[in-house]
Coordinates of N, CA and C in Angstrom, one line a residue:
Chain K
M82 N 106.6 124.2 181.6 CA 105.1 123.8 182.0 C 105.2 122.6 182.7
D83 N 104.4 122.6 183.8 CA 104.3 121.1 184.4 C 103.0 120.5 183.8
W84 N 102.8 119.3 184.4 CA 102.0 118.3 183.9 C 100.5 119.0 183.8
Q85 N 100.0 119.5 184.8 CA 98.7 120.2 184.8 C 98.7 121.4 183.9
G86 N 99.8 122.1 183.9 CA 99.8 123.2 183.0 C 99.7 122.6 181.3
Q87 N 100.2 121.6 181.0 CA 100.2 121.1 179.9 C 98.8 120.7 179.6
K88 N 98.3 120.0 180.4 CA 96.6 119.8 180.1 C 95.8 120.9 179.8
L89 N 96.0 122.0 180.7 CA 95.3 123.2 180.8 C 95.6 123.7 179.5
A90 N 96.9 123.8 179.0 CA 97.0 124.7 177.7 C 96.4 123.8 176.7
E91 N 96.5 122.5 176.6 CA 95.8 121.9 175.6 C 94.3 122.2 175.5
Q92 N 93.7 122.2 176.6 CA 92.1 122.3 176.8 C 91.6 123.6 176.3
I93 N 92.5 124.6 177.0 CA 92.3 126.0 176.5 C 92.5 126.2 175.0
M94 N 93.4 125.7 174.5 CA 93.6 125.7 173.0 C 92.4 125.2 172.3
Q95 N 91.9 124.0 172.6 CA 90.8 123.5 171.7 C 89.6 124.0 172.0
I96 N 89.1 124.6 173.3 CA 87.9 125.1 173.4 C 87.9 126.6 173.0
M97 N 88.9 127.2 173.0 CA 89.1 128.6 172.2 C 88.8 128.6 171.0
L98 N 89.6 127.6 170.1 CA 89.4 127.6 168.6 C 88.1 127.3 168.2
L99 N 87.5 126.2 169.0 CA 86.1 125.8 168.6 C 85.2 127.1 168.6
V100 N 85.3 127.5 170.0 CA 84.3 128.8 170.2 C 84.5 130.0 169.4
F101 N 85.8 130.3 168.8 CA 86.2 131.4 167.9 C 85.6 130.9 166.7
A102 N 85.7 129.8 166.5 CA 85.4 129.3 164.8 C 84.1 129.5 164.7
V103 N 83.2 129.1 165.7 CA 81.5 129.2 165.7 C 81.3 130.7 165.5
T104 N 82.0 131.6 166.6 CA 81.9 133.0 166.5 C 82.1 133.6 165.0
A105 N 83.3 133.2 164.5 CA 83.7 133.7 163.2 C 82.8 133.4 162.2
F106 N 82.2 132.1 162.0 CA 81.3 131.6 161.0 C 79.9 132.3 161.2
V107 N 79.6 132.5 162.5 CA 78.0 133.3 162.5 C 78.1 134.8 162.1
A108 N 79.5 135.4 162.7 CA 79.7 136.8 162.0 C 79.7 137.1 160.7
G109 N 80.4 136.0 160.1 CA 80.5 136.0 158.6 C 79.3 135.8 157.9
Y110 N 78.3 134.9 158.5 CA 77.1 134.7 157.9 C 76.1 135.6 158.1
V111 N 76.1 136.2 159.0 CA 75.2 137.4 159.5 C 75.6 138.7 158.5
L112 N 76.9 138.9 158.6 CA 77.2 140.0 157.8 C 77.1 139.9 156.4
G113 N 77.4 138.5 156.0 CA 77.0 138.4 154.5 C 78.5 138.5 153.9
S114 N 79.4 138.3 154.7 CA 81.0 138.5 154.2 C 82.0 137.5 154.7
F115 N 82.4 136.9 153.5 CA 83.2 135.6 153.7 C 84.6 136.2 154.2
Q116 N 84.8 137.3 153.9 CA 86.1 138.0 154.3 C 86.2 138.1 155.8
M117 N 85.1 138.5 156.2 CA 85.0 138.9 157.9 C 85.2 137.6 158.6
M118 N 84.6 136.6 158.1 CA 84.8 135.4 158.8 C 86.2 134.9 158.8
V119 N 87.1 134.9 157.6 CA 88.3 134.5 157.6 C 89.1 135.5 158.5
L120 N 88.8 136.6 158.5 CA 89.7 137.5 159.3 C 89.4 137.5 160.8
V121 N 88.3 137.3 161.3 CA 88.0 137.0 162.5 C 88.6 135.7 163.2
Y122 N 88.6 134.5 162.3 CA 89.2 133.4 162.6 C 90.8 133.5 162.8
A123 N 91.4 134.4 161.8 CA 92.7 134.4 161.7 C 93.1 135.1 162.9
G124 N 92.4 136.3 163.5 CA 92.6 136.8 164.6 C 92.7 136.1 165.8
S125 N 91.6 135.3 165.9 CA 91.3 134.4 166.8 C 92.5 133.4 167.1
V126 N 92.9 132.5 165.8 CA 94.0 131.9 165.9 C 95.4 132.4 166.5
T127 N 95.6 133.8 166.1 CA 96.5 134.2 166.7 C 96.6 134.4 168.2
L128 N 95.3 134.9 168.5 CA 95.2 135.1 170.1 C 95.3 134.0 170.7
T129 N 94.8 132.6 170.4 CA 94.9 131.4 171.0 C 96.3 131.0 171.0
G130 N 97.0 131.2 170.1 CA 98.3 131.1 170.1 C 99.3 131.7 171.1
L131 N 99.0 133.1 171.2 CA 99.7 133.9 172.4 C 99.5 133.3 173.6
I132 N 97.9 132.9 174.0 CA 97.7 132.5 175.2 C 98.3 130.9 175.6
T133 N 98.3 130.1 174.4 CA 98.6 128.8 175.0 C 100.0 128.4 174.6
I134 N 100.7 129.1 173.7 CA 102.0 128.4 173.2 C 103.2 128.8 174.3
P135 N 103.2 130.0 174.6 CA 104.3 130.5 175.5 C 104.2 129.8 177.0
N136 N 105.4 129.7 177.4 CA 105.3 129.2 178.9 C 105.0 130.1 179.9
W137 N 103.6 130.5 180.1 CA 103.2 131.5 181.0 C 103.5 131.1 182.4
P138 N 103.7 131.8 183.4 CA 103.7 131.4 184.7 C 102.6 130.6 185.0
F139 N 101.3 131.0 184.9 CA 99.9 130.4 185.3 C 100.0 128.9 185.0
F140 N 100.7 128.4 183.8 CA 100.9 127.1 183.7 C 101.8 126.1 184.4
N141 N 102.5 127.0 185.4 CA 103.4 126.3 186.4 C 103.0 126.2 187.9
R142 N 101.8 126.1 188.0 CA 101.3 126.3 189.3 C 101.4 125.2 190.2
H143 N 101.7 123.9 189.5 CA 101.7 122.6 190.4 C 103.2 122.2 190.0
P144 N 104.2 122.8 190.5 CA 105.5 122.3 189.9 C 105.8 121.0 190.4
L145 N 106.7 120.3 189.8 CA 107.0 119.0 190.4 C 108.3 119.2 191.2
N146 N 108.4 118.4 192.3 CA 109.3 118.6 193.2 C 110.5 117.6 193.2
W147 N 111.6 118.2 192.1 CA 112.7 117.3 192.2 C 113.5 117.4 193.5
L148 N 114.1 116.1 193.5 CA 114.8 115.8 194.9 C 116.2 116.8 194.5
D149 N 116.4 117.4 195.8 CA 117.7 118.3 195.9 C 118.9 117.5 195.9
P150 N 119.7 118.1 195.1 CA 120.9 117.5 194.9 C 121.9 116.9 196.3
S151 N 121.8 117.7 197.2 CA 122.6 117.5 198.5 C 121.8 116.4 199.3
E152 N 120.3 116.4 199.0 CA 119.6 115.1 199.8 C 120.0 113.8 199.1
A153 N 120.3 114.0 197.6 CA 120.4 112.7 197.0 C 121.9 112.1 197.4
E154 N 122.7 112.8 197.6 CA 124.1 112.3 198.1 C 124.1 111.6 199.3
K155 N 123.1 111.9 200.4 CA 123.1 111.3 201.6 C 122.5 109.9 201.3
H156 N 121.7 109.7 200.4 CA 121.2 108.3 200.2 C 121.5 107.9 198.7
P157 N 122.8 106.9 198.7 CA 123.3 106.6 197.6 C 122.6 105.6 196.9
K158 N 122.6 105.3 195.6 CA 121.9 104.4 194.9 C 122.0 103.1 195.3
P159 N 121.0 102.3 195.4 CA 121.5 100.7 195.8 C 122.2 100.1 194.5
Q160 N 122.9 99.1 195.0 CA 124.1 98.4 194.0 C 123.1 97.5 193.5
V161 N 123.3 97.2 192.3 CA 122.5 96.1 191.5 C 123.4 94.7 191.8
T162 N 123.3 93.6 192.2 CA 123.9 92.6 192.2 C 123.4 91.5 191.2
V163 N 124.4 91.2 190.2 CA 123.9 90.2 189.3 C 124.0 88.8 189.8
I164 N 122.8 88.1 189.8 CA 122.6 86.7 190.1 C 122.8 85.6 189.0
S165 N 123.9 85.0 188.8 CA 124.1 84.2 187.7 C 123.3 82.8 188.0
K166 N 122.5 82.6 186.9 CA 121.6 81.3 187.1 C 122.4 80.3 186.5
K167 N 122.4 79.0 187.2 CA 123.2 78.0 186.8 C 122.1 77.0 186.6
K168 N 122.3 76.5 185.2 CA 121.3 75.5 184.8 C 121.8 74.2 185.1
G169 N 121.4 73.7 186.2 CA 121.9 72.4 186.7 C 120.7 71.9 187.5
S170 N 120.8 70.6 187.5 CA 119.6 69.9 188.3 C 120.1 70.0 189.9
K171 N 119.0 70.2 190.7 CA 119.5 70.6 192.0 C 119.2 69.1 192.7
K172 N 120.1 69.0 193.5 CA 119.8 67.4 194.3 C 119.7 67.7 195.8
Chain L
M590 N 101.0 118.5 176.2 CA 101.5 119.2 175.1 C 102.9 119.5 175.8
H591 N 103.8 119.0 175.1 CA 105.2 118.8 176.0 C 106.1 120.3 175.8
S592 N 106.4 120.6 174.4 CA 107.3 121.8 174.2 C 106.4 122.6 173.3
F593 N 107.3 123.7 173.4 CA 106.8 124.8 172.4 C 106.5 124.5 171.0
G594 N 107.4 123.7 170.5 CA 107.1 123.3 168.9 C 106.0 122.3 168.8
H595 N 105.8 121.4 170.0 CA 104.7 120.7 170.0 C 103.3 121.3 170.2
R596 N 103.2 122.3 170.9 CA 102.0 123.0 171.0 C 101.7 123.9 169.7
L597 N 102.8 124.5 169.3 CA 102.5 125.3 168.1 C 102.1 124.1 166.9
N598 N 102.7 123.2 166.7 CA 102.1 122.2 165.7 C 100.7 121.7 165.9
G599 N 100.4 121.6 167.4 CA 98.9 121.2 167.5 C 98.1 122.3 167.0
L600 N 98.4 123.3 167.7 CA 97.4 124.6 167.1 C 97.3 124.7 165.8
L601 N 98.4 124.9 164.9 CA 98.3 125.0 163.5 C 97.5 123.8 163.0
T602 N 97.7 122.6 163.3 CA 96.8 121.6 162.5 C 95.3 121.5 163.0
F603 N 95.2 121.9 164.3 CA 93.7 121.8 164.8 C 93.0 122.9 164.1
S604 N 93.7 124.1 163.9 CA 93.0 125.4 163.4 C 92.8 125.1 161.9
V605 N 93.7 124.6 161.3 CA 93.4 124.4 159.7 C 92.4 123.4 159.5
T606 N 92.3 122.2 160.5 CA 91.2 121.3 160.3 C 89.7 122.0 160.5
I607 N 89.9 122.8 161.5 CA 88.5 123.4 161.8 C 88.3 124.6 160.6
L608 N 89.3 125.1 160.1 CA 89.0 126.0 158.9 C 88.4 125.4 157.7
A609 N 88.8 124.1 157.5 CA 88.4 123.2 156.3 C 86.8 122.9 156.7
I610 N 86.4 122.6 158.1 CA 85.2 122.3 158.3 C 84.4 123.7 158.1
M611 N 84.8 124.6 158.5 CA 84.0 126.0 158.2 C 83.7 126.3 156.8
C612 N 84.6 125.8 155.9 CA 84.5 126.2 154.7 C 83.3 125.1 153.9
A613 N 83.4 123.9 154.6 CA 82.3 122.8 154.1 C 81.0 123.4 154.5
I614 N 81.0 123.8 155.7 CA 79.7 124.3 156.1 C 79.2 125.6 155.3
A615 N 80.1 126.3 155.1 CA 79.7 127.5 154.2 C 79.1 127.1 152.9
S616 N 79.7 126.1 152.2 CA 79.3 125.6 151.2 C 77.9 125.0 151.1
L617 N 77.9 124.3 152.3 CA 76.4 123.7 152.4 C 75.4 124.7 152.6
S618 N 75.8 126.0 153.2 CA 74.9 126.9 153.6 C 74.2 127.5 152.1
D619 N 75.0 127.4 151.2 CA 74.4 127.6 149.7 C 73.3 127.1 149.3
N620 N 73.1 126.1 149.9 CA 71.6 125.1 149.5 C 70.4 125.9 150.0
L621 N 70.7 126.7 151.1 CA 69.5 127.2 151.6 C 69.0 128.5 150.8
N622 N 69.9 129.0 149.8 CA 69.4 130.0 149.2 C 68.7 129.5 148.0
T623 N 67.3 130.2 147.9 CA 66.3 129.9 146.9 C 66.5 131.0 145.9
P624 N 67.0 131.0 144.9 CA 67.1 132.1 143.8 C 65.9 132.1 142.7
S625 N 65.7 133.5 142.5 CA 64.6 133.7 141.6 C 65.1 134.7 140.4
P626 N 65.8 134.3 139.3 CA 66.4 135.1 138.3 C 65.4 135.3 137.3
T627 N 65.5 136.3 136.6 CA 64.6 136.6 135.4 C 65.4 136.9 134.5
A628 N 65.1 136.8 133.0 CA 65.9 137.3 131.9 C 65.1 137.4 130.7
E629 N 65.5 138.2 129.8 CA 64.8 138.5 128.7 C 65.9 138.7 127.5
I630 N 65.5 138.2 126.2 CA 66.5 138.3 125.2 C 65.5 138.8 124.0
K631 N 65.8 139.9 123.4 CA 65.1 140.5 122.2 C 66.2 140.4 121.2
I632 N 65.7 139.9 119.8 CA 66.7 140.1 118.9 C 66.3 141.4 117.9
M633 N 67.3 142.2 118.1 CA 66.9 143.6 117.5 C 67.2 143.3 116.0
N634 N 68.1 142.7 115.5 CA 68.3 143.0 114.2 C 69.1 141.4 113.6
I635 N 68.6 140.8 112.5 CA 69.5 140.0 111.9 C 70.3 140.7 111.0
N636 N 71.7 140.8 111.5 CA 72.6 141.7 110.6 C 72.9 141.2 109.1
W637 N 73.2 139.9 109.2 CA 73.4 139.2 107.8 C 73.4 137.6 107.9
F638 N 73.0 137.2 107.0 CA 72.6 135.7 107.0 C 73.1 135.1 105.8
Q639 N 74.3 134.5 105.7 CA 74.7 134.1 104.4 C 75.3 132.6 104.4
K640 N 75.5 131.8 103.4 CA 76.1 130.5 103.2 C 77.6 130.9 102.9
Q641 N 78.5 130.4 103.8 CA 79.9 130.5 103.7 C 80.4 129.6 102.3
P642 N 81.5 130.0 101.9 CA 82.0 129.1 100.6 C 82.1 127.7 101.1
Q643 N 82.5 127.2 102.3 CA 82.3 125.9 102.8 C 81.1 125.1 102.6
G644 N 80.1 126.0 102.9 CA 78.8 125.3 102.6 C 78.1 125.6 103.8
N645 N 78.7 126.1 104.9 CA 78.0 126.3 106.2 C 77.3 127.6 106.4
D646 N 75.9 127.6 106.9 CA 75.3 128.7 107.1 C 76.1 129.7 108.3
E647 N 76.0 131.0 108.1 CA 76.5 131.9 109.1 C 75.3 132.9 109.3
V648 N 75.1 133.3 110.4 CA 74.4 134.5 110.9 C 75.0 135.2 112.0
S649 N 74.9 136.6 111.7 CA 75.2 137.6 112.8 C 73.9 138.5 113.2
L650 N 73.9 138.3 114.5 CA 72.7 139.1 115.0 C 73.0 140.2 116.1
T651 N 72.0 141.0 116.2 CA 72.2 141.9 117.4 C 71.0 141.7 118.4
M652 N 71.6 141.6 119.7 CA 70.4 141.2 120.6 C 70.6 142.2 121.7
N653 N 69.3 142.3 122.4 CA 69.4 143.2 123.6 C 69.3 142.1 124.8
I654 N 70.1 141.9 125.4 CA 70.0 140.9 126.5 C 69.7 141.6 127.9
S655 N 68.8 141.3 128.6 CA 68.6 142.2 130.0 C 68.2 141.0 131.1
A656 N 68.7 141.0 132.1 CA 68.5 140.1 133.3 C 68.5 140.6 134.7
D657 N 68.1 139.8 135.6 CA 68.2 140.2 136.9 C 68.6 139.0 137.7
L658 N 70.0 138.8 137.7 CA 70.5 137.8 138.5 C 70.9 137.9 139.9
Q659 N 70.2 139.0 140.5 CA 70.9 139.2 142.0 C 70.6 138.1 143.0
S660 N 69.6 137.6 142.8 CA 69.4 136.5 143.9 C 70.1 135.2 143.8
L661 N 71.0 135.3 142.8 CA 71.8 134.1 142.7 C 72.8 134.2 143.7
F662 N 73.3 135.6 144.1 CA 74.5 135.8 144.7 C 74.2 135.3 146.4
T663 N 75.3 134.6 146.7 CA 75.1 134.3 148.3 C 76.5 134.9 148.9
W664 N 76.7 134.7 150.3 CA 78.0 135.3 150.7 C 79.1 134.5 150.4
N665 N 78.9 133.3 149.8 CA 80.1 132.4 149.6 C 80.2 132.3 147.9
T666 N 79.7 133.5 147.3 CA 79.7 133.6 145.8 C 80.9 134.3 145.2
K667 N 81.9 133.9 144.5 CA 82.8 134.5 144.1 C 82.6 135.4 142.9
Q668 N 81.9 134.8 141.9 CA 81.3 135.4 140.6 C 80.5 134.6 139.9
L669 N 79.7 135.1 139.0 CA 78.9 134.3 138.2 C 79.3 134.3 136.7
F670 N 79.4 133.2 136.1 CA 79.6 133.2 134.9 C 78.2 132.9 134.1
I671 N 78.0 133.7 133.1 CA 76.9 133.5 132.1 C 77.3 133.5 130.8
F672 N 76.3 132.8 130.0 CA 76.6 132.6 128.7 C 75.1 132.4 128.0
V673 N 74.9 133.1 126.7 CA 73.8 132.8 125.9 C 74.1 131.9 124.7
A674 N 73.3 130.9 124.8 CA 73.4 129.8 123.8 C 72.3 129.6 122.8
A675 N 72.4 129.5 121.5 CA 71.2 129.2 120.6 C 71.1 127.7 120.5
E676 N 70.0 127.2 120.8 CA 69.6 125.7 120.6 C 68.7 125.3 119.6
Y677 N 69.1 124.5 118.5 CA 68.0 124.1 117.8 C 68.4 122.6 117.1
E678 N 67.4 122.1 116.5 CA 67.7 120.7 116.1 C 67.8 120.7 114.5
T679 N 68.7 119.8 114.1 CA 68.8 119.5 112.5 C 68.7 117.9 112.4
P680 N 68.5 117.7 111.2 CA 68.3 116.3 110.7 C 69.7 115.4 111.3
K681 N 70.9 116.2 111.2 CA 72.1 115.4 111.6 C 72.1 115.2 112.9
N682 N 71.8 116.3 113.7 CA 72.0 116.6 115.4 C 70.7 116.8 115.8
S683 N 70.5 115.8 116.9 CA 69.3 116.2 117.6 C 69.4 117.5 118.5
L684 N 70.6 118.0 118.9 CA 70.7 119.1 119.6 C 71.8 119.9 119.1
N685 N 71.9 121.3 118.7 CA 72.9 122.1 118.5 C 72.9 123.1 119.4
Q686 N 74.0 123.4 120.1 CA 74.1 124.6 120.9 C 75.3 125.5 120.6
V687 N 75.1 126.6 120.3 CA 75.9 127.6 119.7 C 76.1 128.8 120.6
S688 N 77.2 129.0 121.3 CA 77.5 129.8 122.4 C 77.6 131.2 121.7
L689 N 77.0 132.3 121.8 CA 76.8 133.8 121.2 C 77.4 134.7 121.8
W690 N 77.5 134.5 123.2 CA 77.9 135.6 124.1 C 78.1 135.3 125.5
D691 N 79.2 135.8 126.3 CA 79.5 135.4 127.7 C 79.9 136.5 128.6
A692 N 79.9 136.6 129.8 CA 80.5 137.7 130.7 C 80.6 137.0 131.9
I693 N 81.4 137.7 132.6 CA 81.5 137.3 134.1 C 81.0 138.5 134.9
I694 N 80.3 138.1 135.8 CA 79.6 139.2 136.8 C 80.4 139.1 138.2
P695 N 81.2 140.0 138.6 CA 82.0 139.8 139.7 C 81.2 140.2 141.0
A696 N 80.1 141.0 140.9 CA 79.4 141.4 142.3 C 78.0 141.6 142.1
K697 N 77.3 141.3 143.3 CA 75.8 141.4 143.2 C 75.4 142.7 142.6
E698 N 76.0 143.9 142.7 CA 75.4 145.2 142.2 C 75.4 145.2 140.8
H699 N 76.5 144.3 140.0 CA 76.5 144.2 138.6 C 75.5 143.1 137.9
A700 N 74.8 142.7 138.7 CA 73.9 141.3 138.3 C 72.6 141.7 137.7
K701 N 72.2 143.0 137.7 CA 71.0 143.5 137.3 C 71.4 144.4 136.0
F702 N 71.1 143.7 134.8 CA 71.9 144.5 133.8 C 71.0 144.5 132.5
W703 N 71.4 145.5 131.4 CA 71.0 145.1 130.3 C 72.1 145.5 129.3
I704 N 72.2 144.6 128.1 CA 73.3 145.0 127.3 C 72.9 144.9 125.8
H705 N 73.1 145.9 124.9 CA 72.8 145.9 123.5 C 74.1 145.3 122.8
T706 N 74.1 144.4 122.1 CA 75.4 143.8 121.7 C 75.1 142.8 120.3
S707 N 76.0 142.8 119.6 CA 76.0 141.8 118.5 C 76.6 140.4 119.2
N708 N 76.6 139.3 118.2 CA 77.2 138.0 119.0 C 78.7 138.1 119.0
K709 N 79.3 137.8 120.2 CA 80.7 137.9 120.6 C 81.3 136.7 119.7
Y710 N 80.6 135.6 119.7 CA 81.1 134.4 118.9 C 80.5 134.2 117.7
R711 N 80.9 133.7 116.7 CA 80.4 133.5 115.4 C 79.3 132.3 115.5
F712 N 78.3 132.4 114.9 CA 77.1 131.7 114.8 C 77.3 131.0 113.4
V713 N 78.0 129.7 113.5 CA 78.0 129.0 112.4 C 77.4 127.8 112.6
D714 N 76.6 127.1 111.5 CA 75.9 125.9 111.3 C 76.7 124.8 111.2
Q715 N 76.6 123.6 111.3 CA 77.2 122.4 110.7 C 76.4 122.0 109.3
G716 N 76.4 122.7 108.2 CA 75.7 122.5 107.4 C 75.0 123.7 106.7
N717 N 73.9 123.6 106.2 CA 73.1 124.6 105.9 C 71.5 124.4 106.1
N718 N 71.2 124.2 107.5 CA 70.0 124.0 107.9 C 69.3 125.2 108.4
L719 N 69.7 126.5 108.3 CA 69.1 127.3 109.3 C 68.2 128.1 108.7
R720 N 67.8 128.3 107.4 CA 66.7 128.9 106.8 C 65.4 128.4 107.3
G721 N 64.7 129.5 107.9 CA 63.5 129.1 108.5 C 63.3 128.3 109.8
K722 N 64.6 128.3 110.3 CA 64.7 127.2 111.5 C 64.3 127.9 112.7
K723 N 63.6 127.2 113.4 CA 63.1 127.7 114.9 C 64.1 127.3 115.8
F724 N 64.5 128.4 116.7 CA 65.6 128.2 117.9 C 65.2 128.7 119.1
N725 N 65.8 128.3 120.2 CA 65.9 128.8 121.5 C 67.1 129.4 121.9
L726 N 66.9 130.5 122.7 CA 68.0 131.3 123.4 C 67.9 131.0 124.9
T727 N 69.0 130.5 125.0 CA 69.1 130.0 126.7 C 70.2 130.7 127.3
L728 N 69.7 131.2 128.5 CA 70.8 132.0 129.2 C 71.2 131.0 130.3
H729 N 72.5 130.4 130.1 CA 72.9 129.9 131.2 C 73.8 130.4 132.1
W730 N 73.9 130.0 133.4 CA 74.7 130.8 134.6 C 75.6 129.5 135.4
H731 N 76.7 129.9 135.8 CA 77.5 129.1 136.6 C 77.8 129.9 137.9
V732 N 77.2 129.5 139.0 CA 77.6 130.2 140.4 C 78.8 129.9 141.0
M733 N 79.8 130.5 140.8 CA 81.1 130.0 141.2 C 81.5 130.4 142.6
P734 N 81.8 129.5 143.6 CA 81.6 129.8 144.9 C 83.2 130.4 145.4
K735 N 83.2 130.8 146.7 CA 84.6 131.0 147.2 C 85.2 129.8 147.6
T736 N 84.1 129.0 148.5 CA 84.7 127.6 148.5 C 83.5 126.6 148.3
G737 N 83.8 125.4 147.7 CA 82.8 124.3 147.6 C 82.2 124.3 146.5
K738 N 81.1 123.8 146.6 CA 80.1 123.4 145.3 C 79.8 124.5 144.4
M739 N 79.9 124.3 143.1 CA 79.5 125.3 142.0 C 78.0 124.7 141.4
F740 N 77.2 125.7 141.4 CA 75.7 125.3 140.6 C 75.8 126.0 139.3
A741 N 75.0 125.3 138.6 CA 74.7 125.8 137.4 C 73.4 125.6 136.9
D742 N 72.8 126.5 136.2 CA 71.2 126.3 135.7 C 71.1 127.2 134.7
K743 N 69.9 127.4 134.1 CA 69.5 128.1 132.8 C 68.1 128.3 132.8
I744 N 67.9 129.5 132.0 CA 66.6 129.9 131.6 C 66.3 129.8 130.4
V745 N 65.3 129.0 129.7 CA 65.3 128.8 128.1 C 64.1 129.8 127.7
M746 N 64.4 130.4 126.6 CA 63.5 131.4 125.9 C 63.5 130.9 124.6
A747 N 62.0 130.3 124.1 CA 61.8 129.8 123.0 C 61.1 130.9 122.0
G748 N 60.9 130.3 120.9 CA 60.2 131.2 120.0 C 60.7 132.0 119.0
Y749 N 62.1 131.8 118.9 CA 62.8 132.7 118.0 C 62.9 131.8 116.5
S750 N 62.9 132.6 115.4 CA 63.2 131.6 114.1 C 64.0 132.6 113.1
F751 N 64.8 131.9 112.2 CA 65.6 132.4 111.3 C 64.8 133.0 110.1
P752 N 65.2 133.8 109.3 CA 64.5 134.2 108.2 C 64.4 133.0 107.3
E753 N 63.5 133.1 106.1 CA 63.3 132.0 105.2 C 64.5 132.0 104.2
E754 N 65.0 133.2 103.8 CA 66.0 133.3 102.8 C 67.2 134.1 103.3
Y755 N 68.4 134.0 102.6 CA 69.6 134.6 103.0 C 69.6 136.0 103.0
R756 N 70.1 136.8 103.6 CA 70.2 138.1 103.3 C 71.5 138.8 103.6

C-alpha cells in the first residue's frame, strides 16, 4: 500500500466498524434478540477485515516514484569529507 | 497503517473495544424497562409442626405459588432466579429470613406459572418461637443479565401465621 492507501484503509475501517456497530445494536434492540446483535456485528467485523486488511489494488493508486537504478548510477552519492576541528586559539 | 499484521491488530482491538461499549449500552438500556410483576402464595396445608430434639421448631408446609414475572424480561436477560423466603421477628433476632423454595426461569414464556409444592428447604427456627407467630412470605427475584448490571427486587406478602400448638 502507498501512504494514501494506508490512510484510506484506516478511515474505511473505523467508519465501517462504527456504522455497523450502531446497525447491529439497533437491529438487536428492535428484534429483542441479543444474539442477533452479536451475529450481525461479528459478520460486519469479518466484512470490514476483508475490505481493509489485504493489499487491494485500489489502495495503491498513488504509488511512490522510487528512483530507477540505472538513473542512480549516473549521479553518484556525494562524498562526505570530515573536517577536523582544532581546538586552538586563532591568531 | 503499515503492514498486514498492523492493520489486523488495529481492526481486532478497535472492534473489541466497540463491542465492550455496545454491551455497556445494552446494560444501560435495561433501566428503560418498567416491570409490573405480580405474585400470590397460598398456604394449602401445614403438614406438620414439631419441636426437634435439639429444641428448635420445625415446620413443613405445602404452598401454591403463582406469579406473572414476564414483564421483568428484557432483550438482555439471561435468566431469572427467584426464591420464596419466610420472614418473621423473634426476641433473639429482629429479622429471620428462611428460604423455602427457589427456581430458575430461563425464558419469558416460563415466567407466568403456578406450582403446588411443599417447601424445598427445611424450615427450622433458631429456638422455639414459632407457635402462633405471624410471618410474611416474600418472593425475591434476581434478573440476571447477559451483560452488565443485575437487578434484584421482591414482593412482600403479609398476613400468614403459624398454629398455636404443635401438630
